[in-house]
């Protein structure tokens, strides 16, 4: 089955049918999850086409089980020759078109070197000459990028790919697509998670579900200023044990292992003083060897997640787990997401008084994340706690 799209201006010779499409997926966990509704839209629109994905290592674990792609390339273009080496691996697949959901120069260079004739993406990062169809993202009066949700950003790229007559400039007020984020915890993911829980002393029922409610905390973030104070996360873990009878899982990357351990130690000290048994003390997931695959299943087994603006937040939304998200000096509108029924999200802003024409990124002091109080977070958990 062929799919015809025309990246050239009207009046010129139309492009031949497209049957092999490469999607260059976002590099980070949260962005990769936010791209899934748009990829599903493309998959449904061209069911007969071969759909390939170029992924950063680890993102294949995020997408495992979704059935979105026919071929997956897991590559990291390291060094000066990195793009050339990756392109050489793509070239034998003879893709007709590449849809870039990334903004980087290097990914546009890869698909150009790979000889993919149609290359669609946003005209950013000096890659104008590497693209055959150039999309435009909205800007503010000062020329900086407007805070457009990534979900909307990716959907616009897909719709322009499917309909070449569509305006290529994304409107600043474009609607947020309602399609849910997608992630699946596979049987293999669940087996990894069960092993972690068993080693941590968490009791599982015959259906292999925890007998104690789990709360998952994400205290990390790619920038220190995005991290809610560690002592408040520790206080929250203790509060949830008292108020909800939860066992808390403290998640982070390997680089955040010390942060997670410090929070667990502080919360455990509080709870031990209050007479809580070891079976109710928090668990530091980095020390248990958590991976993206096992994290998906651990999130799915949790009753609630409390997180900074970081990737696991999107796993919770995709898996239907209520989530409380804390935003500091990064504007929440970049990552506004649809949520699933019965799995609400409470978004807490460091400064909710900013005008619509202001963005948090420009006000690092007004939007310090420590301005989000412990009381606000505890109340938000009560609001989203599952009723079922």
mmCIF file of C-alpha atoms in Angstrom:
data_model
loop_
_atom_site.group_PDB
_atom_site.id
_atom_site.type_symbol
_atom_site.label_atom_id
_atom_site.label_comp_id
_atom_site.label_asym_id
_atom_site.label_seq_id
_atom_site.Cartn_x
_atom_site.Cartn_y
_atom_site.Cartn_z
ATOM 1 C CA UNK A 1 0.000 0.000 0.000
ATOM 2 C CA UNK A 2 1.430 3.389 -0.955
ATOM 3 C CA UNK A 3 1.000 6.701 0.780
ATOM 4 C CA UNK A 4 1.547 9.844 -1.236
ATOM 5 C CA UNK A 5 2.832 13.037 0.289
ATOM 6 C CA UNK A 6 4.373 16.001 -1.459
ATOM 7 C CA UNK A 7 7.045 18.004 0.369
ATOM 8 C CA UNK A 8 7.554 20.272 -2.653
ATOM 9 C CA UNK A 9 5.567 23.457 -3.347
ATOM 10 C CA UNK A 10 2.282 23.121 -5.215
ATOM 11 C CA UNK A 11 2.532 23.036 -8.968
ATOM 12 C CA UNK A 12 5.675 20.911 -9.023
ATOM 13 C CA UNK A 13 5.860 17.212 -9.831
ATOM 14 C CA UNK A 14 4.235 15.276 -6.964
ATOM 15 C CA UNK A 15 6.336 12.871 -4.928
ATOM 16 C CA UNK A 16 6.050 9.113 -5.519
ATOM 17 C CA UNK A 17 4.204 6.923 -3.047
ATOM 18 C CA UNK A 18 5.836 6.634 0.359
ATOM 19 C CA UNK A 19 5.952 3.117 1.756
ATOM 20 C CA UNK A 20 8.939 3.237 4.132
ATOM 21 C CA UNK A 21 9.054 5.925 6.813
ATOM 22 C CA UNK A 22 11.701 6.547 9.460
ATOM 23 C CA UNK A 23 10.637 8.446 12.576
ATOM 24 C CA UNK A 24 13.515 10.016 14.487
ATOM 25 C CA UNK A 25 12.190 9.826 18.031
ATOM 26 C CA UNK A 26 12.968 12.274 20.853
ATOM 27 C CA UNK A 27 16.021 11.467 22.951
ATOM 28 C CA UNK A 28 14.594 11.827 26.464
ATOM 29 C CA UNK A 29 12.190 9.547 28.306
ATOM 30 C CA UNK A 30 9.405 12.070 28.851
ATOM 31 C CA UNK A 31 9.581 13.425 25.315
ATOM 32 C CA UNK A 32 9.579 9.923 23.876
ATOM 33 C CA UNK A 33 6.382 9.110 25.789
ATOM 34 C CA UNK A 34 4.800 12.420 24.733
ATOM 35 C CA UNK A 35 5.435 11.483 21.091
ATOM 36 C CA UNK A 36 3.483 8.213 21.285
ATOM 37 C CA UNK A 37 0.015 9.630 20.459
ATOM 38 C CA UNK A 38 1.410 11.214 17.298
ATOM 39 C CA UNK A 39 3.179 8.041 16.237
ATOM 40 C CA UNK A 40 -0.052 6.111 16.786
ATOM 41 C CA UNK A 41 -1.836 8.643 14.575
ATOM 42 C CA UNK A 42 0.709 8.060 11.816
ATOM 43 C CA UNK A 43 0.602 4.279 12.257
ATOM 44 C CA UNK A 44 -3.178 4.280 11.826
ATOM 45 C CA UNK A 45 -3.089 6.657 8.854
ATOM 46 C CA UNK A 46 -0.614 4.567 6.840
ATOM 47 C CA UNK A 47 -1.140 0.988 8.065
ATOM 48 C CA UNK A 48 0.507 -0.545 5.005
ATOM 49 C CA UNK A 49 3.760 1.374 5.289
ATOM 50 C CA UNK A 50 6.907 0.091 6.957
ATOM 51 C CA UNK A 51 7.499 2.324 9.957
ATOM 52 C CA UNK A 52 10.986 2.493 11.448
ATOM 53 C CA UNK A 53 12.255 4.284 14.531
ATOM 54 C CA UNK A 54 15.648 5.770 15.285
ATOM 55 C CA UNK A 55 16.026 5.672 19.054
ATOM 56 C CA UNK A 56 18.571 6.590 21.659
ATOM 57 C CA UNK A 57 19.631 3.591 23.829
ATOM 58 C CA UNK A 58 17.055 2.977 26.541
ATOM 59 C CA UNK A 59 14.141 4.447 24.628
ATOM 60 C CA UNK A 60 13.499 1.040 23.084
ATOM 61 C CA UNK A 61 12.529 -0.093 26.595
ATOM 62 C CA UNK A 62 10.045 2.778 26.806
ATOM 63 C CA UNK A 63 8.290 1.747 23.595
ATOM 64 C CA UNK A 64 8.499 -2.025 24.033
ATOM 65 C CA UNK A 65 5.110 -3.705 23.750
ATOM 66 C CA UNK A 66 3.314 -0.905 21.896
ATOM 67 C CA UNK A 67 3.634 -2.372 18.405
ATOM 68 C CA UNK A 68 4.156 1.034 16.842
ATOM 69 C CA UNK A 69 7.167 0.191 14.692
ATOM 70 C CA UNK A 70 8.166 -2.489 12.219
ATOM 71 C CA UNK A 71 11.877 -1.822 12.613
ATOM 72 C CA UNK A 72 13.818 -0.219 15.451
ATOM 73 C CA UNK A 73 17.311 1.232 15.210
ATOM 74 C CA UNK A 74 18.927 1.835 18.610
ATOM 75 C CA UNK A 75 21.923 4.069 18.023
ATOM 76 C CA UNK A 76 23.961 6.824 19.648
ATOM 77 C CA UNK A 77 25.776 9.159 17.229
ATOM 78 C CA UNK A 78 28.899 9.761 19.299
ATOM 79 C CA UNK A 79 31.854 11.799 18.089
ATOM 80 C CA UNK A 80 32.517 13.598 14.834
ATOM 81 C CA UNK A 81 31.963 10.461 12.752
ATOM 82 C CA UNK A 82 28.904 9.348 14.715
ATOM 83 C CA UNK A 83 26.278 10.637 12.238
ATOM 84 C CA UNK A 84 28.075 8.947 9.347
ATOM 85 C CA UNK A 85 28.227 5.599 11.145
ATOM 86 C CA UNK A 86 24.527 5.720 12.072
ATOM 87 C CA UNK A 87 23.553 6.770 8.540
ATOM 88 C CA UNK A 88 25.424 3.792 7.107
ATOM 89 C CA UNK A 89 23.230 1.469 9.166
ATOM 90 C CA UNK A 90 20.035 3.192 7.997
ATOM 91 C CA UNK A 91 20.864 3.310 4.299
ATOM 92 C CA UNK A 92 20.138 -0.389 3.512
ATOM 93 C CA UNK A 93 16.523 0.066 4.668
ATOM 94 C CA UNK A 94 15.953 2.491 1.768
ATOM 95 C CA UNK A 95 13.515 4.748 3.606
ATOM 96 C CA UNK A 96 11.398 7.028 1.399
ATOM 97 C CA UNK A 97 10.889 9.676 4.072
ATOM 98 C CA UNK A 98 12.143 10.702 7.495
ATOM 99 C CA UNK A 99 9.999 12.518 10.049
ATOM 100 C CA UNK A 100 12.191 14.199 12.654
ATOM 101 C CA UNK A 101 10.564 14.710 16.036
ATOM 102 C CA UNK A 102 13.934 15.934 17.288
ATOM 103 C CA UNK A 103 15.291 19.471 16.907
ATOM 104 C CA UNK A 104 18.996 18.697 16.634
ATOM 105 C CA UNK A 105 21.359 19.331 13.754
ATOM 106 C CA UNK A 106 22.960 15.907 14.169
ATOM 107 C CA UNK A 107 19.752 13.944 13.603
ATOM 108 C CA UNK A 108 18.952 15.938 10.462
ATOM 109 C CA UNK A 109 22.506 15.301 9.259
ATOM 110 C CA UNK A 110 22.087 11.555 9.845
ATOM 111 C CA UNK A 111 18.998 11.229 7.655
ATOM 112 C CA UNK A 112 20.573 13.420 4.973
ATOM 113 C CA UNK A 113 23.731 11.297 4.837
ATOM 114 C CA UNK A 114 21.537 8.171 4.829
ATOM 115 C CA UNK A 115 20.144 9.334 1.490
ATOM 116 C CA UNK A 116 16.524 9.569 2.626
ATOM 117 C CA UNK A 117 14.958 11.785 -0.063
ATOM 118 C CA UNK A 118 12.158 13.421 1.973
ATOM 119 C CA UNK A 119 13.103 14.876 5.339
ATOM 120 C CA UNK A 120 10.417 16.636 7.393
ATOM 121 C CA UNK A 121 11.118 18.504 10.620
ATOM 122 C CA UNK A 122 11.186 21.825 12.447
ATOM 123 C CA UNK A 123 13.529 24.443 11.028
ATOM 124 C CA UNK A 124 15.782 24.783 14.076
ATOM 125 C CA UNK A 125 19.408 24.336 15.094
ATOM 126 C CA UNK A 126 20.823 25.546 11.750
ATOM 127 C CA UNK A 127 19.479 22.547 9.855
ATOM 128 C CA UNK A 128 17.502 24.484 7.232
ATOM 129 C CA UNK A 129 19.394 23.037 4.245
ATOM 130 C CA UNK A 130 19.164 19.475 5.578
ATOM 131 C CA UNK A 131 15.344 19.405 5.483
ATOM 132 C CA UNK A 132 13.093 19.166 2.442
ATOM 133 C CA UNK A 133 9.948 20.164 4.357
ATOM 134 C CA UNK A 134 10.557 22.816 6.992
ATOM 135 C CA UNK A 135 8.083 23.364 9.811
ATOM 136 C CA UNK A 136 7.946 26.490 11.949
ATOM 137 C CA UNK A 137 7.401 26.639 15.696
ATOM 138 C CA UNK A 138 5.855 29.778 17.211
ATOM 139 C CA UNK A 139 8.019 32.418 18.841
ATOM 140 C CA UNK A 140 7.448 35.191 21.361
ATOM 141 C CA UNK A 141 7.923 38.901 20.687
ATOM 142 C CA UNK A 142 11.563 38.735 21.727
ATOM 143 C CA UNK A 143 12.235 35.903 19.276
ATOM 144 C CA UNK A 144 12.460 33.129 21.882
ATOM 145 C CA UNK A 145 10.393 30.000 21.500
ATOM 146 C CA UNK A 146 6.809 30.117 22.737
ATOM 147 C CA UNK A 147 5.858 27.494 25.355
ATOM 148 C CA UNK A 148 4.030 24.975 23.184
ATOM 149 C CA UNK A 149 3.213 21.531 24.650
ATOM 150 C CA UNK A 150 5.448 18.857 23.171
ATOM 151 C CA UNK A 151 2.378 16.691 22.504
ATOM 152 C CA UNK A 152 0.983 19.451 20.258
ATOM 153 C CA UNK A 153 4.395 20.057 18.667
ATOM 154 C CA UNK A 154 4.751 16.424 17.614
ATOM 155 C CA UNK A 155 1.169 16.152 16.386
ATOM 156 C CA UNK A 156 1.620 19.153 14.110
ATOM 157 C CA UNK A 157 4.658 17.498 12.525
ATOM 158 C CA UNK A 158 2.688 14.321 11.846
ATOM 159 C CA UNK A 159 -0.304 16.164 10.409
ATOM 160 C CA UNK A 160 1.965 18.135 8.076
ATOM 161 C CA UNK A 161 3.556 14.886 6.982
ATOM 162 C CA UNK A 162 0.145 13.376 6.216
ATOM 163 C CA UNK A 163 -1.246 16.498 4.551
ATOM 164 C CA UNK A 164 1.353 18.537 2.644
ATOM 165 C CA UNK A 165 -1.222 21.284 1.994
ATOM 166 C CA UNK A 166 -1.480 21.981 5.710
ATOM 167 C CA UNK A 167 0.117 25.255 6.918
ATOM 168 C CA UNK A 168 3.607 24.470 8.126
ATOM 169 C CA UNK A 169 3.643 27.086 10.881
ATOM 170 C CA UNK A 170 2.372 25.778 14.206
ATOM 171 C CA UNK A 171 -0.037 28.233 15.836
ATOM 172 C CA UNK A 172 0.804 29.386 19.350
ATOM 173 C CA UNK A 173 -2.770 28.608 20.442
ATOM 174 C CA UNK A 174 -2.970 25.155 18.832
ATOM 175 C CA UNK A 175 -5.172 22.780 20.795
ATOM 176 C CA UNK A 176 -3.738 19.989 22.917
ATOM 177 C CA UNK A 177 -4.577 16.615 21.310
ATOM 178 C CA UNK A 178 -6.805 14.485 23.513
ATOM 179 C CA UNK A 179 -5.238 11.156 22.525
ATOM 180 C CA UNK A 180 -3.630 9.537 25.592
ATOM 181 C CA UNK A 181 0.055 8.914 26.063
ATOM 182 C CA UNK A 182 0.944 5.259 25.567
ATOM 183 C CA UNK A 183 3.210 2.930 27.523
ATOM 184 C CA UNK A 184 2.842 -0.796 28.189
ATOM 185 C CA UNK A 185 4.327 -2.786 31.061
ATOM 186 C CA UNK A 186 5.153 -6.096 29.376
ATOM 187 C CA UNK A 187 5.335 -9.463 31.091
ATOM 188 C CA UNK A 188 9.111 -9.163 31.058
ATOM 189 C CA UNK A 189 8.887 -5.711 32.665
ATOM 190 C CA UNK A 190 6.632 -7.088 35.382
ATOM 191 C CA UNK A 191 8.998 -9.962 36.098
ATOM 192 C CA UNK A 192 11.857 -7.503 36.616
ATOM 193 C CA UNK A 193 9.715 -5.353 38.911
ATOM 194 C CA UNK A 194 8.543 -8.348 40.944
ATOM 195 C CA UNK A 195 12.159 -9.350 41.480
ATOM 196 C CA UNK A 196 12.994 -5.870 42.785
ATOM 197 C CA UNK A 197 9.988 -5.815 45.101
ATOM 198 C CA UNK A 198 10.735 -9.288 46.420
ATOM 199 C CA UNK A 199 14.371 -8.385 47.175
ATOM 200 C CA UNK A 200 13.129 -5.248 48.938
ATOM 201 C CA UNK A 201 10.819 -7.300 51.153
ATOM 202 C CA UNK A 202 7.539 -6.116 49.641
ATOM 203 C CA UNK A 203 4.801 -8.731 50.049
ATOM 204 C CA UNK A 204 2.946 -9.717 46.876
ATOM 205 C CA UNK A 205 -0.498 -11.331 46.706
ATOM 206 C CA UNK A 206 -1.275 -14.378 44.512
ATOM 207 C CA UNK A 207 -1.891 -12.011 41.596
ATOM 208 C CA UNK A 208 1.625 -10.659 42.215
ATOM 209 C CA UNK A 209 0.329 -7.260 43.271
ATOM 210 C CA UNK A 210 1.774 -5.525 46.346
ATOM 211 C CA UNK A 211 -0.320 -6.108 49.452
ATOM 212 C CA UNK A 212 0.686 -2.644 50.716
ATOM 213 C CA UNK A 213 -0.068 0.506 48.669
ATOM 214 C CA UNK A 214 2.993 1.859 46.914
ATOM 215 C CA UNK A 215 3.833 5.532 46.429
ATOM 216 C CA UNK A 216 6.575 6.424 43.950
ATOM 217 C CA UNK A 217 8.640 9.573 44.432
ATOM 218 C CA UNK A 218 10.948 11.111 41.808
ATOM 219 C CA UNK A 219 13.200 13.632 43.585
ATOM 220 C CA UNK A 220 15.671 14.092 40.710
ATOM 221 C CA UNK A 221 15.736 16.170 37.569
ATOM 222 C CA UNK A 222 18.184 17.108 34.847
ATOM 223 C CA UNK A 223 18.909 20.426 36.597
ATOM 224 C CA UNK A 224 19.331 21.034 40.344
ATOM 225 C CA UNK A 225 16.950 23.989 40.248
ATOM 226 C CA UNK A 226 14.130 21.660 39.140
ATOM 227 C CA UNK A 227 14.440 19.542 42.289
ATOM 228 C CA UNK A 228 12.094 20.014 45.223
ATOM 229 C CA UNK A 229 14.128 19.930 48.473
ATOM 230 C CA UNK A 230 15.202 16.433 49.463
ATOM 231 C CA UNK A 231 14.141 16.871 53.092
ATOM 232 C CA UNK A 232 10.583 17.582 51.950
ATOM 233 C CA UNK A 233 10.517 14.389 49.899
ATOM 234 C CA UNK A 234 11.688 12.533 53.023
ATOM 235 C CA UNK A 235 8.985 14.200 55.084
ATOM 236 C CA UNK A 236 6.426 13.286 52.423
ATOM 237 C CA UNK A 237 7.467 9.618 52.456
ATOM 238 C CA UNK A 238 6.951 9.529 56.216
ATOM 239 C CA UNK A 239 3.621 11.354 55.910
ATOM 240 C CA UNK A 240 2.316 8.878 53.319
ATOM 241 C CA UNK A 241 3.229 5.942 55.560
ATOM 242 C CA UNK A 242 1.243 7.483 58.395
ATOM 243 C CA UNK A 243 -1.722 8.809 56.425
ATOM 244 C CA UNK A 244 -2.078 6.135 53.743
ATOM 245 C CA UNK A 245 -0.155 3.131 54.997
ATOM 246 C CA UNK A 246 2.074 3.276 51.933
ATOM 247 C CA UNK A 247 5.492 1.844 51.230
ATOM 248 C CA UNK A 248 7.446 4.451 49.294
ATOM 249 C CA UNK A 249 9.701 3.763 46.322
ATOM 250 C CA UNK A 250 12.257 6.532 45.719
ATOM 251 C CA UNK A 251 13.325 6.509 42.086
ATOM 252 C CA UNK A 252 16.209 8.121 40.270
ATOM 253 C CA UNK A 253 18.884 7.615 37.665
ATOM 254 C CA UNK A 254 22.235 6.038 38.616
ATOM 255 C CA UNK A 255 23.620 9.569 38.938
ATOM 256 C CA UNK A 256 20.876 10.320 41.485
ATOM 257 C CA UNK A 257 21.537 7.245 43.637
ATOM 258 C CA UNK A 258 23.059 9.294 46.475
ATOM 259 C CA UNK A 259 20.083 11.674 46.486
ATOM 260 C CA UNK A 260 17.616 8.773 46.665
ATOM 261 C CA UNK A 261 19.612 7.061 49.413
ATOM 262 C CA UNK A 262 19.723 10.251 51.483
ATOM 263 C CA UNK A 263 15.946 10.669 51.240
ATOM 264 C CA UNK A 264 15.354 7.047 52.205
ATOM 265 C CA UNK A 265 17.736 7.327 55.173
ATOM 266 C CA UNK A 266 16.064 10.490 56.442
ATOM 267 C CA UNK A 267 12.529 9.139 56.020
ATOM 268 C CA UNK A 268 13.490 5.819 57.605
ATOM 269 C CA UNK A 269 14.917 7.610 60.645
ATOM 270 C CA UNK A 270 11.637 9.466 61.111
ATOM 271 C CA UNK A 271 9.528 6.329 60.765
ATOM 272 C CA UNK A 272 11.729 4.167 62.990
ATOM 273 C CA UNK A 273 11.482 6.769 65.736
ATOM 274 C CA UNK A 274 7.709 6.491 65.430
ATOM 275 C CA UNK A 275 7.808 2.706 65.736
ATOM 276 C CA UNK A 276 7.199 1.708 62.128
ATOM 277 C CA UNK A 277 8.563 -1.755 61.230
ATOM 278 C CA UNK A 278 11.263 -2.287 58.603
ATOM 279 C CA UNK A 279 8.590 -3.631 56.245
ATOM 280 C CA UNK A 280 7.170 -0.088 55.995
ATOM 281 C CA UNK A 281 10.427 1.782 55.376
ATOM 282 C CA UNK A 282 11.093 3.429 51.990
ATOM 283 C CA UNK A 283 13.116 1.744 49.251
ATOM 284 C CA UNK A 284 15.811 3.414 47.126
ATOM 285 C CA UNK A 285 15.312 2.022 43.633
ATOM 286 C CA UNK A 286 18.748 2.903 42.162
ATOM 287 C CA UNK A 287 20.344 0.593 44.736
ATOM 288 C CA UNK A 288 18.007 -2.184 43.539
ATOM 289 C CA UNK A 289 19.165 -1.961 39.931
ATOM 290 C CA UNK A 290 16.020 -0.365 38.506
ATOM 291 C CA UNK A 291 15.866 -0.002 34.722
ATOM 292 C CA UNK A 292 13.420 1.798 32.457
ATOM 293 C CA UNK A 293 11.761 -1.554 31.748
ATOM 294 C CA UNK A 294 11.289 -2.446 35.411
ATOM 295 C CA UNK A 295 10.309 1.130 36.251
ATOM 296 C CA UNK A 296 7.312 0.918 33.911
ATOM 297 C CA UNK A 297 5.933 -2.020 35.889
ATOM 298 C CA UNK A 298 6.771 -0.431 39.232
ATOM 299 C CA UNK A 299 4.890 2.708 38.197
ATOM 300 C CA UNK A 300 1.926 0.592 37.082
ATOM 301 C CA UNK A 301 1.897 -1.078 40.515
ATOM 302 C CA UNK A 302 1.855 2.239 42.390
ATOM 303 C CA UNK A 303 -1.154 4.079 43.754
ATOM 304 C CA UNK A 304 0.314 7.536 43.200
ATOM 305 C CA UNK A 305 3.439 9.292 41.965
ATOM 306 C CA UNK A 306 4.891 12.572 43.247
ATOM 307 C CA UNK A 307 7.520 13.950 40.931
ATOM 308 C CA UNK A 308 9.522 16.903 39.777
ATOM 309 C CA UNK A 309 9.298 17.839 36.109
ATOM 310 C CA UNK A 310 11.070 14.698 34.885
ATOM 311 C CA UNK A 311 10.534 11.712 32.609
ATOM 312 C CA UNK A 312 8.810 9.210 34.939
ATOM 313 C CA UNK A 313 5.912 11.657 35.275
ATOM 314 C CA UNK A 314 4.918 10.751 31.727
ATOM 315 C CA UNK A 315 5.087 7.036 32.459
ATOM 316 C CA UNK A 316 2.530 7.562 35.231
ATOM 317 C CA UNK A 317 0.193 9.509 32.952
ATOM 318 C CA UNK A 318 0.494 6.879 30.220
ATOM 319 C CA UNK A 319 -0.123 3.991 32.619
ATOM 320 C CA UNK A 320 -3.136 5.591 34.289
ATOM 321 C CA UNK A 321 -1.496 6.322 37.654
ATOM 322 C CA UNK A 322 -2.490 9.538 39.505
ATOM 323 C CA UNK A 323 0.399 11.968 39.648
ATOM 324 C CA UNK A 324 1.386 15.169 41.448
ATOM 325 C CA UNK A 325 3.909 17.181 39.425
ATOM 326 C CA UNK A 326 5.994 20.039 40.828
ATOM 327 C CA UNK A 327 7.225 22.819 38.540
ATOM 328 C CA UNK A 328 9.858 25.387 39.377
ATOM 329 C CA UNK A 329 11.735 27.561 36.867
ATOM 330 C CA UNK A 330 10.659 25.498 33.857
ATOM 331 C CA UNK A 331 7.341 26.538 32.364
ATOM 332 C CA UNK A 332 4.717 23.826 32.714
ATOM 333 C CA UNK A 333 3.225 24.628 29.300
ATOM 334 C CA UNK A 334 6.153 22.963 27.519
ATOM 335 C CA UNK A 335 4.944 19.620 28.858
ATOM 336 C CA UNK A 336 1.195 19.936 29.314
ATOM 337 C CA UNK A 337 -0.167 16.440 28.744
ATOM 338 C CA UNK A 338 -3.522 14.690 28.396
ATOM 339 C CA UNK A 339 -4.387 12.383 31.282
ATOM 340 C CA UNK A 340 -6.482 9.234 31.396
ATOM 341 C CA UNK A 341 -9.926 8.987 33.027
ATOM 342 C CA UNK A 342 -9.750 8.195 36.746
ATOM 343 C CA UNK A 343 -6.034 9.071 36.814
ATOM 344 C CA UNK A 344 -5.828 12.829 37.420
ATOM 345 C CA UNK A 345 -2.742 14.995 37.551
ATOM 346 C CA UNK A 346 -2.262 17.816 40.043
ATOM 347 C CA UNK A 347 0.157 20.408 38.659
ATOM 348 C CA UNK A 348 1.759 22.587 41.336
ATOM 349 C CA UNK A 349 3.514 25.760 40.192
ATOM 350 C CA UNK A 350 6.136 27.625 42.176
ATOM 351 C CA UNK A 351 4.499 30.889 41.120
ATOM 352 C CA UNK A 352 0.955 30.461 39.791
ATOM 353 C CA UNK A 353 0.563 34.263 39.508
ATOM 354 C CA UNK A 354 2.663 34.620 36.353
ATOM 355 C CA UNK A 355 0.780 36.327 33.537
ATOM 356 C CA UNK A 356 0.056 34.283 30.381
ATOM 357 C CA UNK A 357 2.653 36.319 28.469
ATOM 358 C CA UNK A 358 5.345 35.439 31.030
ATOM 359 C CA UNK A 359 7.123 32.102 31.244
ATOM 360 C CA UNK A 360 8.660 30.574 34.332
ATOM 361 C CA UNK A 361 12.044 30.101 32.641
ATOM 362 C CA UNK A 362 12.503 33.891 32.654
ATOM 363 C CA UNK A 363 11.841 34.202 36.404
ATOM 364 C CA UNK A 364 14.192 31.820 38.230
ATOM 365 C CA UNK A 365 13.783 33.503 41.617
ATOM 366 C CA UNK A 366 10.010 33.945 41.535
ATOM 367 C CA UNK A 367 9.733 30.351 40.318
ATOM 368 C CA UNK A 368 12.136 28.658 42.725
ATOM 369 C CA UNK A 369 10.766 25.176 43.272
ATOM 370 C CA UNK A 370 11.187 25.447 47.033
ATOM 371 C CA UNK A 371 8.287 27.904 46.919
ATOM 372 C CA UNK A 372 6.025 24.856 46.535
ATOM 373 C CA UNK A 373 5.166 24.010 50.142
ATOM 374 C CA UNK A 374 4.977 20.606 51.769
ATOM 375 C CA UNK A 375 1.356 21.303 52.693
ATOM 376 C CA UNK A 376 0.444 21.960 49.056
ATOM 377 C CA UNK A 377 1.950 18.663 47.974
ATOM 378 C CA UNK A 378 0.301 16.644 50.730
ATOM 379 C CA UNK A 379 -3.084 18.179 49.888
ATOM 380 C CA UNK A 380 -2.568 17.455 46.195
ATOM 381 C CA UNK A 381 -1.880 13.787 46.950
ATOM 382 C CA UNK A 382 -5.191 13.650 48.821
ATOM 383 C CA UNK A 383 -6.968 15.119 45.782
ATOM 384 C CA UNK A 384 -5.620 12.632 43.258
ATOM 385 C CA UNK A 385 -5.502 9.525 45.470
ATOM 386 C CA UNK A 386 -7.408 6.789 43.637
ATOM 387 C CA UNK A 387 -10.959 6.222 44.800
ATOM 388 C CA UNK A 388 -11.151 2.664 43.427
#
